[in-house]
PDB file of C-alpha atoms in Angstrom:
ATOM      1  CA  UNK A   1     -42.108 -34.137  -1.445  1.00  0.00           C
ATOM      2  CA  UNK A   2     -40.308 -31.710  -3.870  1.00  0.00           C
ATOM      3  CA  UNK A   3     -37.163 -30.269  -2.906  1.00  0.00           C
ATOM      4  CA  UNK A   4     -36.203 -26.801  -4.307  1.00  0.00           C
ATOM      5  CA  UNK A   5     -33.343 -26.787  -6.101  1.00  0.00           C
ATOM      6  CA  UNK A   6     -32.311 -23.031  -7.283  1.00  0.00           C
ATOM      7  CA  UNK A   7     -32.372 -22.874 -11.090  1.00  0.00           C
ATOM      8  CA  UNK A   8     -28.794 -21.105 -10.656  1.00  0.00           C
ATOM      9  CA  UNK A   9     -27.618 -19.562 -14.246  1.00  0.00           C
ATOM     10  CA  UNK A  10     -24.104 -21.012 -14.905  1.00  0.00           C
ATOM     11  CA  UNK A  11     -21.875 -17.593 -15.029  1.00  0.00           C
ATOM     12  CA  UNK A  12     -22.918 -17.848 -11.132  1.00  0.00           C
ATOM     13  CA  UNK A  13     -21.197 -20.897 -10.467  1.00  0.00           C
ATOM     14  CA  UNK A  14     -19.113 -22.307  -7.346  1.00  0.00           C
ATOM     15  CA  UNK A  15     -16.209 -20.715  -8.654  1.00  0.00           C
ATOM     16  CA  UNK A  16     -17.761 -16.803  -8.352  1.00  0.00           C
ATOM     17  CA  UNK A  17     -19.046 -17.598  -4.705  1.00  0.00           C
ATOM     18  CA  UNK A  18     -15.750 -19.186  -3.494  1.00  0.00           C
ATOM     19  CA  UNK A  19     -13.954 -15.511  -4.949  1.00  0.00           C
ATOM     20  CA  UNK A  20     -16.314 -13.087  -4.146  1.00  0.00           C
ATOM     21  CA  UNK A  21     -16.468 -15.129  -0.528  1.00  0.00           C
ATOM     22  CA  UNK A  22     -12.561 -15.083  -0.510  1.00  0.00           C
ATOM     23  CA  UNK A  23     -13.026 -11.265  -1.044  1.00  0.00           C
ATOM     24  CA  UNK A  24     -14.856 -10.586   1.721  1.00  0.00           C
ATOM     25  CA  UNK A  25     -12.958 -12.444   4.159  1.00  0.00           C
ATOM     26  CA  UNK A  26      -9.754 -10.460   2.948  1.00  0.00           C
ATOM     27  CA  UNK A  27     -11.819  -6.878   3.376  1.00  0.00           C
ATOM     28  CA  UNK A  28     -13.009  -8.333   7.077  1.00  0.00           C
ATOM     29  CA  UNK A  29      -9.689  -9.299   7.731  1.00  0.00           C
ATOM     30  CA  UNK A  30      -7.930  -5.806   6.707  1.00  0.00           C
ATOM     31  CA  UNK A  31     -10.014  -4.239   9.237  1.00  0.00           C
ATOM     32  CA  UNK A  32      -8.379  -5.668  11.674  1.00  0.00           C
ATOM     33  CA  UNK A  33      -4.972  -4.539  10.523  1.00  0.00           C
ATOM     34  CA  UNK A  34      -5.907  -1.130  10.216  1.00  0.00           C
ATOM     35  CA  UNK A  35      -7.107  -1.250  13.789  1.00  0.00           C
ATOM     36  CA  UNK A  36      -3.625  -2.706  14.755  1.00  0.00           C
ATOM     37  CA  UNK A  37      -1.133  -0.111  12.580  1.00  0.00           C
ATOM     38  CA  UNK A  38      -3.708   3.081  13.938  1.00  0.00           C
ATOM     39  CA  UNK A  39      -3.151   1.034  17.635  1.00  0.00           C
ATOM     40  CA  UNK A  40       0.453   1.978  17.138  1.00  0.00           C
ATOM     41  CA  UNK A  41      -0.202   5.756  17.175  1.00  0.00           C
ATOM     42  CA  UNK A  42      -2.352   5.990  19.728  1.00  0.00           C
ATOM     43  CA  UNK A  43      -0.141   4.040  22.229  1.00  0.00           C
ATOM     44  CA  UNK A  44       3.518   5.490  20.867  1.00  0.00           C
ATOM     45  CA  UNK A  45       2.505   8.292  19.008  1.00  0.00           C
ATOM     46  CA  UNK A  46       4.631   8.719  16.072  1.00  0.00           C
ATOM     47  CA  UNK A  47       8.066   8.309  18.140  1.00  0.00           C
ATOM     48  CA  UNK A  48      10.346   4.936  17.186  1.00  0.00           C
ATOM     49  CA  UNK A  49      13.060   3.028  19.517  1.00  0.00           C
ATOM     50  CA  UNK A  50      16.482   3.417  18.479  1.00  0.00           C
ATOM     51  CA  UNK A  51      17.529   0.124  18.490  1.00  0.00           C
ATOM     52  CA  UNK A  52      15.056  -0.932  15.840  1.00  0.00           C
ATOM     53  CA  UNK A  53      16.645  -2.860  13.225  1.00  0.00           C
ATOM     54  CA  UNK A  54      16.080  -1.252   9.965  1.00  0.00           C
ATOM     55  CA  UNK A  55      18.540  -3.606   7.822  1.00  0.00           C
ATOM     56  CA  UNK A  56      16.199  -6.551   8.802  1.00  0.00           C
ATOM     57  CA  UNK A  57      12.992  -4.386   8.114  1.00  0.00           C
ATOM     58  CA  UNK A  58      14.143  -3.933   5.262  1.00  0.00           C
ATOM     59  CA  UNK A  59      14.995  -7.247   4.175  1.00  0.00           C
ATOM     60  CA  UNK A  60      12.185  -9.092   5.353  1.00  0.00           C
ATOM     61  CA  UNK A  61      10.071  -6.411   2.770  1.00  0.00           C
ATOM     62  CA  UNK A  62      12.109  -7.250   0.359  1.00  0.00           C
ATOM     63  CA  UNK A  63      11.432 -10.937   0.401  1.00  0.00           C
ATOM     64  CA  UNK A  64       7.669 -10.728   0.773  1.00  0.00           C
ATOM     65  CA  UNK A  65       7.571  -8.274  -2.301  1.00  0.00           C
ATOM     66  CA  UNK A  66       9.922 -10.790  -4.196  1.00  0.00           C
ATOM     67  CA  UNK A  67       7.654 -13.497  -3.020  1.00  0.00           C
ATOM     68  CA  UNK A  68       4.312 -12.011  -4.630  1.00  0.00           C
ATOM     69  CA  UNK A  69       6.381 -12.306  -7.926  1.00  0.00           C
ATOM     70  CA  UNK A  70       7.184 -15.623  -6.862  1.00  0.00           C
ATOM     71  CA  UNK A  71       3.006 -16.552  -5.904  1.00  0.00           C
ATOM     72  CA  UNK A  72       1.954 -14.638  -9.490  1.00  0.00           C
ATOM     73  CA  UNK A  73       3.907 -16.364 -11.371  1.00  0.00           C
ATOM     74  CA  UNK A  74       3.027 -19.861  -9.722  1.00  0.00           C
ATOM     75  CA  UNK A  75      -0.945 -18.354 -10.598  1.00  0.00           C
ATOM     76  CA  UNK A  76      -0.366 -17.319 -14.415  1.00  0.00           C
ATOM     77  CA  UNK A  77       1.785 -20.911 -14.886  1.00  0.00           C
ATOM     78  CA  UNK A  78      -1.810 -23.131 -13.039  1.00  0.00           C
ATOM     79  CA  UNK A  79      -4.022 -20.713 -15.632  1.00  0.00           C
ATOM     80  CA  UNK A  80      -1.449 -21.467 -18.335  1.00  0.00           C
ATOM     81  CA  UNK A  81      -1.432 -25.334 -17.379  1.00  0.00           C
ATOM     82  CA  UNK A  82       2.465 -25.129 -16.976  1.00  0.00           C
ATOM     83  CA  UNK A  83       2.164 -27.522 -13.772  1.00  0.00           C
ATOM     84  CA  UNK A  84       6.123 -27.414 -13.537  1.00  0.00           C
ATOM     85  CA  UNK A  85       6.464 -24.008 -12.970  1.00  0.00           C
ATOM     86  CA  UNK A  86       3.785 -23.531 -11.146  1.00  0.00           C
ATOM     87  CA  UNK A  87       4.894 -25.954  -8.633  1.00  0.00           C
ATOM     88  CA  UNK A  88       8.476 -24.582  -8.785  1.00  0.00           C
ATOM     89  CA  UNK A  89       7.270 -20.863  -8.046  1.00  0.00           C
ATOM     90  CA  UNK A  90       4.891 -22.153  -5.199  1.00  0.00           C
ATOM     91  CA  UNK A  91       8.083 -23.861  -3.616  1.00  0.00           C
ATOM     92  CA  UNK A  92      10.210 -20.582  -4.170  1.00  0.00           C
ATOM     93  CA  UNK A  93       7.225 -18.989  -2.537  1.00  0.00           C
ATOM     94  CA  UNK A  94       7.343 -21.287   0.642  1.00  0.00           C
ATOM     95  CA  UNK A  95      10.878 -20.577   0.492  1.00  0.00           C
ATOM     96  CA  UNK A  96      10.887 -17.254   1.075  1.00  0.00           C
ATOM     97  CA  UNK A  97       7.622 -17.764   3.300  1.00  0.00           C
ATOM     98  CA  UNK A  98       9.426 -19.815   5.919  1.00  0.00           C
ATOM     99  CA  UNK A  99      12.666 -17.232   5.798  1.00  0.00           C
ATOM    100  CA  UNK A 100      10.280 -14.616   6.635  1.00  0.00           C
ATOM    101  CA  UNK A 101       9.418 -16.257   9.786  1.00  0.00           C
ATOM    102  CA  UNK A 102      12.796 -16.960  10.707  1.00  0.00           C
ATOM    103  CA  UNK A 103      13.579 -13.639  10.249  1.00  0.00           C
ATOM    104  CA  UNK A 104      10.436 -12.323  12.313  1.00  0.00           C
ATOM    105  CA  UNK A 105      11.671 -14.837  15.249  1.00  0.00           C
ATOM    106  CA  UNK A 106      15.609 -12.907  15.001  1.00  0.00           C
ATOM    107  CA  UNK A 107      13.817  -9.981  14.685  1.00  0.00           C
ATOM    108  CA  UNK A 108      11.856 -11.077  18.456  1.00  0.00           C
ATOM    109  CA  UNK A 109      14.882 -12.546  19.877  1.00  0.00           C
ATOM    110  CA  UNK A 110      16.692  -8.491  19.503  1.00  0.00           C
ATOM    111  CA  UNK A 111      13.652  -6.891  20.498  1.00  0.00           C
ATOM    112  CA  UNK A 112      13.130  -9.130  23.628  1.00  0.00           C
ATOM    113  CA  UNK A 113      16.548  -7.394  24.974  1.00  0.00           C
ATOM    114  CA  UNK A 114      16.056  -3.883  23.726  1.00  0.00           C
ATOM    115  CA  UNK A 115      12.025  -3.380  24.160  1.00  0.00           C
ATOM    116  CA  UNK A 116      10.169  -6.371  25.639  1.00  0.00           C
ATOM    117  CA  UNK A 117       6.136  -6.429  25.281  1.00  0.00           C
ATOM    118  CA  UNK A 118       6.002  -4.381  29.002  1.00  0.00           C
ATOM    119  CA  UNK A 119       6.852  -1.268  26.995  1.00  0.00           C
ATOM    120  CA  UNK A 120       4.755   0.758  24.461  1.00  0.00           C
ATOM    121  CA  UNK A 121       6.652   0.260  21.373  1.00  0.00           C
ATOM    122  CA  UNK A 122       7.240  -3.824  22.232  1.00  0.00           C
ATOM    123  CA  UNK A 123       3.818  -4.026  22.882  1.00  0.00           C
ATOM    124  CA  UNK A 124       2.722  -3.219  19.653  1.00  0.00           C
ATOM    125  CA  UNK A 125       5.654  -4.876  17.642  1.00  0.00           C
ATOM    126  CA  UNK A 126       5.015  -7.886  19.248  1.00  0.00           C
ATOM    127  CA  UNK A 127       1.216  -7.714  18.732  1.00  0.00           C
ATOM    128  CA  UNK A 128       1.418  -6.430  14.931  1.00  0.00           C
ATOM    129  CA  UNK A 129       4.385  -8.963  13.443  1.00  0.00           C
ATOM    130  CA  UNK A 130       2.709 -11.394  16.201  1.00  0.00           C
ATOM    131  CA  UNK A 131      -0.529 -11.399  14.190  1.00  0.00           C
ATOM    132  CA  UNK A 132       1.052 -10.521  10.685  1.00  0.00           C
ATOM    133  CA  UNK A 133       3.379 -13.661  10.959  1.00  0.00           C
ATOM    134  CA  UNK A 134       0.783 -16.303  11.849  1.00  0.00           C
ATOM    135  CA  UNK A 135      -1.254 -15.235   8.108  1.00  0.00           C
ATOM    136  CA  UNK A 136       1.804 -15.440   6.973  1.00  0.00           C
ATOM    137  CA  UNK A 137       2.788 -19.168   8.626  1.00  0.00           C
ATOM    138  CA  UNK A 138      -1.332 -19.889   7.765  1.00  0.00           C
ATOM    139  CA  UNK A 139      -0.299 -18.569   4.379  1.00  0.00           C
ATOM    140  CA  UNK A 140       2.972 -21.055   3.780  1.00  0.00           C
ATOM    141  CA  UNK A 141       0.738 -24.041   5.311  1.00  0.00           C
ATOM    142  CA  UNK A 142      -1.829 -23.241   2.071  1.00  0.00           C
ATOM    143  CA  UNK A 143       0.507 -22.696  -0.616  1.00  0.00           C
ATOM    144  CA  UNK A 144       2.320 -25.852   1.288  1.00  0.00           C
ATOM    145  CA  UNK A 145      -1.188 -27.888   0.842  1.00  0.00           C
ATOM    146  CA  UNK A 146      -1.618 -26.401  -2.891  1.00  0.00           C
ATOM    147  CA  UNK A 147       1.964 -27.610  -3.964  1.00  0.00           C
ATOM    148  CA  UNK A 148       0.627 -31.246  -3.308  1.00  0.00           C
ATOM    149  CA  UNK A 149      -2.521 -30.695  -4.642  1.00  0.00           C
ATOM    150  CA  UNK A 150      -1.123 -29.697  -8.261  1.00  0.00           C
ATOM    151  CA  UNK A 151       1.717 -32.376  -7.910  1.00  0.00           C
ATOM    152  CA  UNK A 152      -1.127 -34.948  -7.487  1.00  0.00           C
ATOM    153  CA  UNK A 153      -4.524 -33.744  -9.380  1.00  0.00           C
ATOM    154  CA  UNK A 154      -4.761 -35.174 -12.524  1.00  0.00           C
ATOM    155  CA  UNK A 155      -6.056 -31.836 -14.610  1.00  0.00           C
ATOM    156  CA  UNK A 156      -5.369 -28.300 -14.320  1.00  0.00           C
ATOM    157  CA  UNK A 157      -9.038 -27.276 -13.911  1.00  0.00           C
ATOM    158  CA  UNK A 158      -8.832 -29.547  -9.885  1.00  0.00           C
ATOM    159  CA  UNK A 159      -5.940 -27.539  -8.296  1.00  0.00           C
ATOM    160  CA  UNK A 160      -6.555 -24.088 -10.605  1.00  0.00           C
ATOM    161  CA  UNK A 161      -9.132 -22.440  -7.896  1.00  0.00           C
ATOM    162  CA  UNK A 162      -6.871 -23.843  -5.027  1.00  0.00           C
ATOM    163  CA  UNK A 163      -3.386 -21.983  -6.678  1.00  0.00           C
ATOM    164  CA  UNK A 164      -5.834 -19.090  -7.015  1.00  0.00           C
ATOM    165  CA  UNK A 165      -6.974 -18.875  -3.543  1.00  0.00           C
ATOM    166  CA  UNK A 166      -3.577 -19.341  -1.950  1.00  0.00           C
ATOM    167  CA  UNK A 167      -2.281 -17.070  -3.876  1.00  0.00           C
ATOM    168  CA  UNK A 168      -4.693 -14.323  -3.242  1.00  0.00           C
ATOM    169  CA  UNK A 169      -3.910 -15.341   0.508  1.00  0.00           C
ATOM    170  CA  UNK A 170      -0.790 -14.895   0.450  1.00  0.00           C
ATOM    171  CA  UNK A 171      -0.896 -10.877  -1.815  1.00  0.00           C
ATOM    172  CA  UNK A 172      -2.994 -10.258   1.001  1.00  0.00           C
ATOM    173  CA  UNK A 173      -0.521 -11.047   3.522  1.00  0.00           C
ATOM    174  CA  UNK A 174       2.014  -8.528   1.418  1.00  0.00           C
ATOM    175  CA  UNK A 175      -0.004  -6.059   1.419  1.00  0.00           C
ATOM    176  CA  UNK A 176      -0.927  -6.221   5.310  1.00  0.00           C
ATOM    177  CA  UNK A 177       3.023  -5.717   5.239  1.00  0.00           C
ATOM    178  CA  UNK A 178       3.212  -2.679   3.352  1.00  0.00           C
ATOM    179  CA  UNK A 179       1.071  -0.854   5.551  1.00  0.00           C
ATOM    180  CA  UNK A 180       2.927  -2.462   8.750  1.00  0.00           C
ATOM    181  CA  UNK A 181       6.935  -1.980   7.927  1.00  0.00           C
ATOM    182  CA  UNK A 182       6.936   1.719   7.945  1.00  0.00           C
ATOM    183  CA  UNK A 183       4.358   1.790  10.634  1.00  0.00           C
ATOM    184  CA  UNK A 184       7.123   0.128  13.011  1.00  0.00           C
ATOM    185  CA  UNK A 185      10.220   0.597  10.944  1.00  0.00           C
ATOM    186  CA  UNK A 186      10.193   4.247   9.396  1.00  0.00           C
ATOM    187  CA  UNK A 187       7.708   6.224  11.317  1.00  0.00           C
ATOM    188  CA  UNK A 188       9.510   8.252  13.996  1.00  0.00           C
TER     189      UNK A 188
ATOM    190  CA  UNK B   1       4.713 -12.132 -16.851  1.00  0.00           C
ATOM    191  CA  UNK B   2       6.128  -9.320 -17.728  1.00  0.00           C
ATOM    192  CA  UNK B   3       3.075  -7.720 -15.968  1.00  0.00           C
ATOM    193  CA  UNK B   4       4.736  -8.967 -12.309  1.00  0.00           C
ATOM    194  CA  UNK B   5       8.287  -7.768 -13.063  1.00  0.00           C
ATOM    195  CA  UNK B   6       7.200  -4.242 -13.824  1.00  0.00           C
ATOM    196  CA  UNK B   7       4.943  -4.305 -10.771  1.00  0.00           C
ATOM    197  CA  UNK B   8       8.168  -5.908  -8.942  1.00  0.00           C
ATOM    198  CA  UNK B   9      10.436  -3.218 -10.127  1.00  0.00           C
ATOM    199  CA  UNK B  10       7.750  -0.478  -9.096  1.00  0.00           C
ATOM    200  CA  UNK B  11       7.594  -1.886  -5.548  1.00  0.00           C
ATOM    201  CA  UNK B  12      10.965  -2.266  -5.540  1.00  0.00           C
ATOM    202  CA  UNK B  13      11.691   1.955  -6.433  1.00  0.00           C
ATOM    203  CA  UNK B  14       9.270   2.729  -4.016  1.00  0.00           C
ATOM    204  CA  UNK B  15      10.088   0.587  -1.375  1.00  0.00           C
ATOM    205  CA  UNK B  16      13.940   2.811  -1.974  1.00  0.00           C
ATOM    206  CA  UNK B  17      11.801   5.968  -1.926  1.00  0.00           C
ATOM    207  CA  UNK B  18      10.492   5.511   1.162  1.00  0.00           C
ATOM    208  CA  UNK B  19      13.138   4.570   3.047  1.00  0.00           C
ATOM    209  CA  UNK B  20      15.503   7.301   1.895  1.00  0.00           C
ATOM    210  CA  UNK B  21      12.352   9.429   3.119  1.00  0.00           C
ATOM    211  CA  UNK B  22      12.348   7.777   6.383  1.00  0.00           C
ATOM    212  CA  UNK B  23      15.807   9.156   6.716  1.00  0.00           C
ATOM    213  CA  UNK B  24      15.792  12.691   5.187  1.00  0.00           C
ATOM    214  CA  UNK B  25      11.799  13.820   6.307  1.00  0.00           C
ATOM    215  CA  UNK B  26      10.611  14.722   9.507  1.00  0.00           C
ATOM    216  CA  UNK B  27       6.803  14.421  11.747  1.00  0.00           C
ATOM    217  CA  UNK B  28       3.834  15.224  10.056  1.00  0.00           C
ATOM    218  CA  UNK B  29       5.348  15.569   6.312  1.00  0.00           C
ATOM    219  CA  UNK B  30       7.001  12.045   6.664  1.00  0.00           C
ATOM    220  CA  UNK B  31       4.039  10.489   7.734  1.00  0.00           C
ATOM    221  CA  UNK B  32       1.854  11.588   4.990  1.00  0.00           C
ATOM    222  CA  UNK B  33       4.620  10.070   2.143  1.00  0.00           C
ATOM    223  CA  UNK B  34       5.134   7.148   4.069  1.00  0.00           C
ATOM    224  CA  UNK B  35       1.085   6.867   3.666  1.00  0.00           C
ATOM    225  CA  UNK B  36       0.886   7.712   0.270  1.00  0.00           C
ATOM    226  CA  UNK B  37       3.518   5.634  -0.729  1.00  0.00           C
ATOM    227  CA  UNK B  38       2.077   2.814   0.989  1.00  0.00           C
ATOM    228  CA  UNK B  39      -1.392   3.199  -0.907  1.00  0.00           C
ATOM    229  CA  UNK B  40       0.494   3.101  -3.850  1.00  0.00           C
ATOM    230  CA  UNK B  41       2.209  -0.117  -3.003  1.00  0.00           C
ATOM    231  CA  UNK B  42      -0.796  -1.680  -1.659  1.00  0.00           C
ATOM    232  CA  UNK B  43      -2.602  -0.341  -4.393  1.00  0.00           C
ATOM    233  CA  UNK B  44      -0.578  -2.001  -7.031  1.00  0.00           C
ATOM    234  CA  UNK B  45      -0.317  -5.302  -5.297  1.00  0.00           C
ATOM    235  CA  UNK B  46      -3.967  -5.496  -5.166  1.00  0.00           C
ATOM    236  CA  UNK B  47      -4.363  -4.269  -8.958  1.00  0.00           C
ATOM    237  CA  UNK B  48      -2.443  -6.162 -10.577  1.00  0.00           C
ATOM    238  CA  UNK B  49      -1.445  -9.430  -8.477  1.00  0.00           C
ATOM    239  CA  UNK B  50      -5.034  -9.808  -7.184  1.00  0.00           C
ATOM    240  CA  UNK B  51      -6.443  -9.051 -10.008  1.00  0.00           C
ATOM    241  CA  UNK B  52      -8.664  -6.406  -8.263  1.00  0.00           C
ATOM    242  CA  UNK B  53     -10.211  -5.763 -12.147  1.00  0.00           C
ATOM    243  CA  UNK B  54     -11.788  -8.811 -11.822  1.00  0.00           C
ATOM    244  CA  UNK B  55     -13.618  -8.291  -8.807  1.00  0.00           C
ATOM    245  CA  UNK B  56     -16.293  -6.260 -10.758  1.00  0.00           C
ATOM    246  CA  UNK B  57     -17.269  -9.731 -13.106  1.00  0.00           C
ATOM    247  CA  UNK B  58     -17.515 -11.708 -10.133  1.00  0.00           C
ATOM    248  CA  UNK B  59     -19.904  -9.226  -8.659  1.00  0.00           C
ATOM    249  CA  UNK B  60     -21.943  -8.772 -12.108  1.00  0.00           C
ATOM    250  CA  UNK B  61     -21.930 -12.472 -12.089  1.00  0.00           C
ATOM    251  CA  UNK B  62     -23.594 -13.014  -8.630  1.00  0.00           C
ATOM    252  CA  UNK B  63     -25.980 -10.331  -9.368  1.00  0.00           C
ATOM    253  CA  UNK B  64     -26.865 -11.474 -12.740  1.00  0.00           C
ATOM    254  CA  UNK B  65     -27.322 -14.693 -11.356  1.00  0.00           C
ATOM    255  CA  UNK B  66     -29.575 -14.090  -8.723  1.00  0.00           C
ATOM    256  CA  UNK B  67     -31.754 -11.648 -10.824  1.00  0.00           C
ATOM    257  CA  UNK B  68     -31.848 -15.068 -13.201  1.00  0.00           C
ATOM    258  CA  UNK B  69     -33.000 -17.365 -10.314  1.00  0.00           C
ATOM    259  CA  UNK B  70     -36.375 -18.787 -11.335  1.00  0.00           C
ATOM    260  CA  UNK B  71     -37.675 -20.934  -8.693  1.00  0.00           C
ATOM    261  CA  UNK B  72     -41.248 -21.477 -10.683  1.00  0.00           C
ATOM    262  CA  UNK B  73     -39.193 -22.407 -13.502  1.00  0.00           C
ATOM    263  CA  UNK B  74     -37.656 -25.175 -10.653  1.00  0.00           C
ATOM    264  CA  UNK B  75     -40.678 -26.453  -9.333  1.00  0.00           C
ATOM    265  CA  UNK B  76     -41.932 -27.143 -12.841  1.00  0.00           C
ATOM    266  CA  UNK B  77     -38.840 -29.074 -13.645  1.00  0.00           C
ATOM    267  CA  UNK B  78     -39.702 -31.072 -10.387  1.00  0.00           C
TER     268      UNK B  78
END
């Protein structure tokens, strides 16, 4: 019995499948952002809570622009084989990762007292940064799971695909961001 | 690398842009900047730290690929 194995040309390797795959997961995955941020206007219209805390909006952007510098950098270091910096900008990345969240959960903890999920406007902040912060906890976990893999592979060609992926991951994450913080923060 | 600091520095004007026109604009006008500003910050994210360019190869490569895939020329190595 012969078994058919596809006489696959080598420019369409494993490597092209796994990005054009990670592609379409992000594009599936947007979707359901956009259906979130246009939720907000149909439920609140464009009116905003007073008590929204812009400082922290603000801050928390900051960091997850500063860490997409942070993830880049980690990226062009893997392609450059610079496994040291690469594995010192993934744990900057983290870093900033994991104060995100903790800022999220502050963030929950004033918005519990001021407009808990019964209302409108909690509904949807809880829902949108509810969603938004578990890619970005998946998104730490990776990058978390990458660091070890570069520490421990033995060339940069074993952990390059796996920096790449994470990192993509974790752009995608910022960008869901953009679209979200003046969605909840500035509209209104 | 100098790539991601000028995209960093972009983001980080715009990101100032927008929330000074969060404070200053009003209904339908600020919603439009605060999309268009977005776009652009999304837009350069996905550009240049996803490497959006790129895309197009890895679709050129699947498709070249699969026009490529000869399964007589398979069998016959079987």
């Amino acid at each position: 019995m012969t078994q058919h194995v596809p006489n696959v040309n080598h420019r369409f390797n494993s490597l092209t499948i796994n990005r054009l795959g990670l592609w379409l997961f992000l594009v599936s995955d947007a979707s359901f952002f956009i259906a979130l941020i246009t939720s907000r206007f149909f439920v609140e219209g464009t009116s905003r809570p007073d008590h929204v805390n812009q400082a922290l909006g603000l801050g928390l952007t900051v960091l997850l622009l500063l860490s997409s510098l942070t993830a880049y950098r980690a990226e062009a270091a893997a392609e450059h084989g610079d496994r040291k910096q690469a594995q010192k900008m993934l744990l900057a990345t983290i870093a900033m990762g994991v104060i995100f969240i903790v800022g999220v959960a502050f963030e929950w903890y004033e918005a519990l007292q001021h407009f808990p999920p019964s209302t409108g406007f909690g509904t949807i902040l809880f829902t949108l940064t509810g969603v938004h912060v578990t890619h970005v906890a998946t998104g730490v976990l990776a990058l978390g799971f990458v660091y070890f893999q570069v520490r421990r592979s033995e060339s940069d060609a074993d952990s390059q695909w796996a920096v790449e992926g994470a990192v993509k991951w974790w752009h995608f994450v910022d960008v869901a961001w953009v679209f979200i913080y003046p969605t909840l923060y500035l509209v209104g | 690398m100098k790539t991601g600091w000028v995209v960093i520095g972009l983001l980080a004007v715009m990101t100032a842009v927008e929330f000074a026109i969060a404070v200053m604009a009003k209904d339908s006008l600020l919603l439009a900047l605060l999309l268009i500003i977005a776009l652009a910050k999304g837009w350069l994210i996905i550009q240049y730290f996803m490497h959006f360019g790129q895309l197009w190869e890895h679709v050129s490569d699947a498709w070249y690929g699969m026009l490529n895939d000869d399964p007589a020329a398979d069998s016959d190595e079987d």
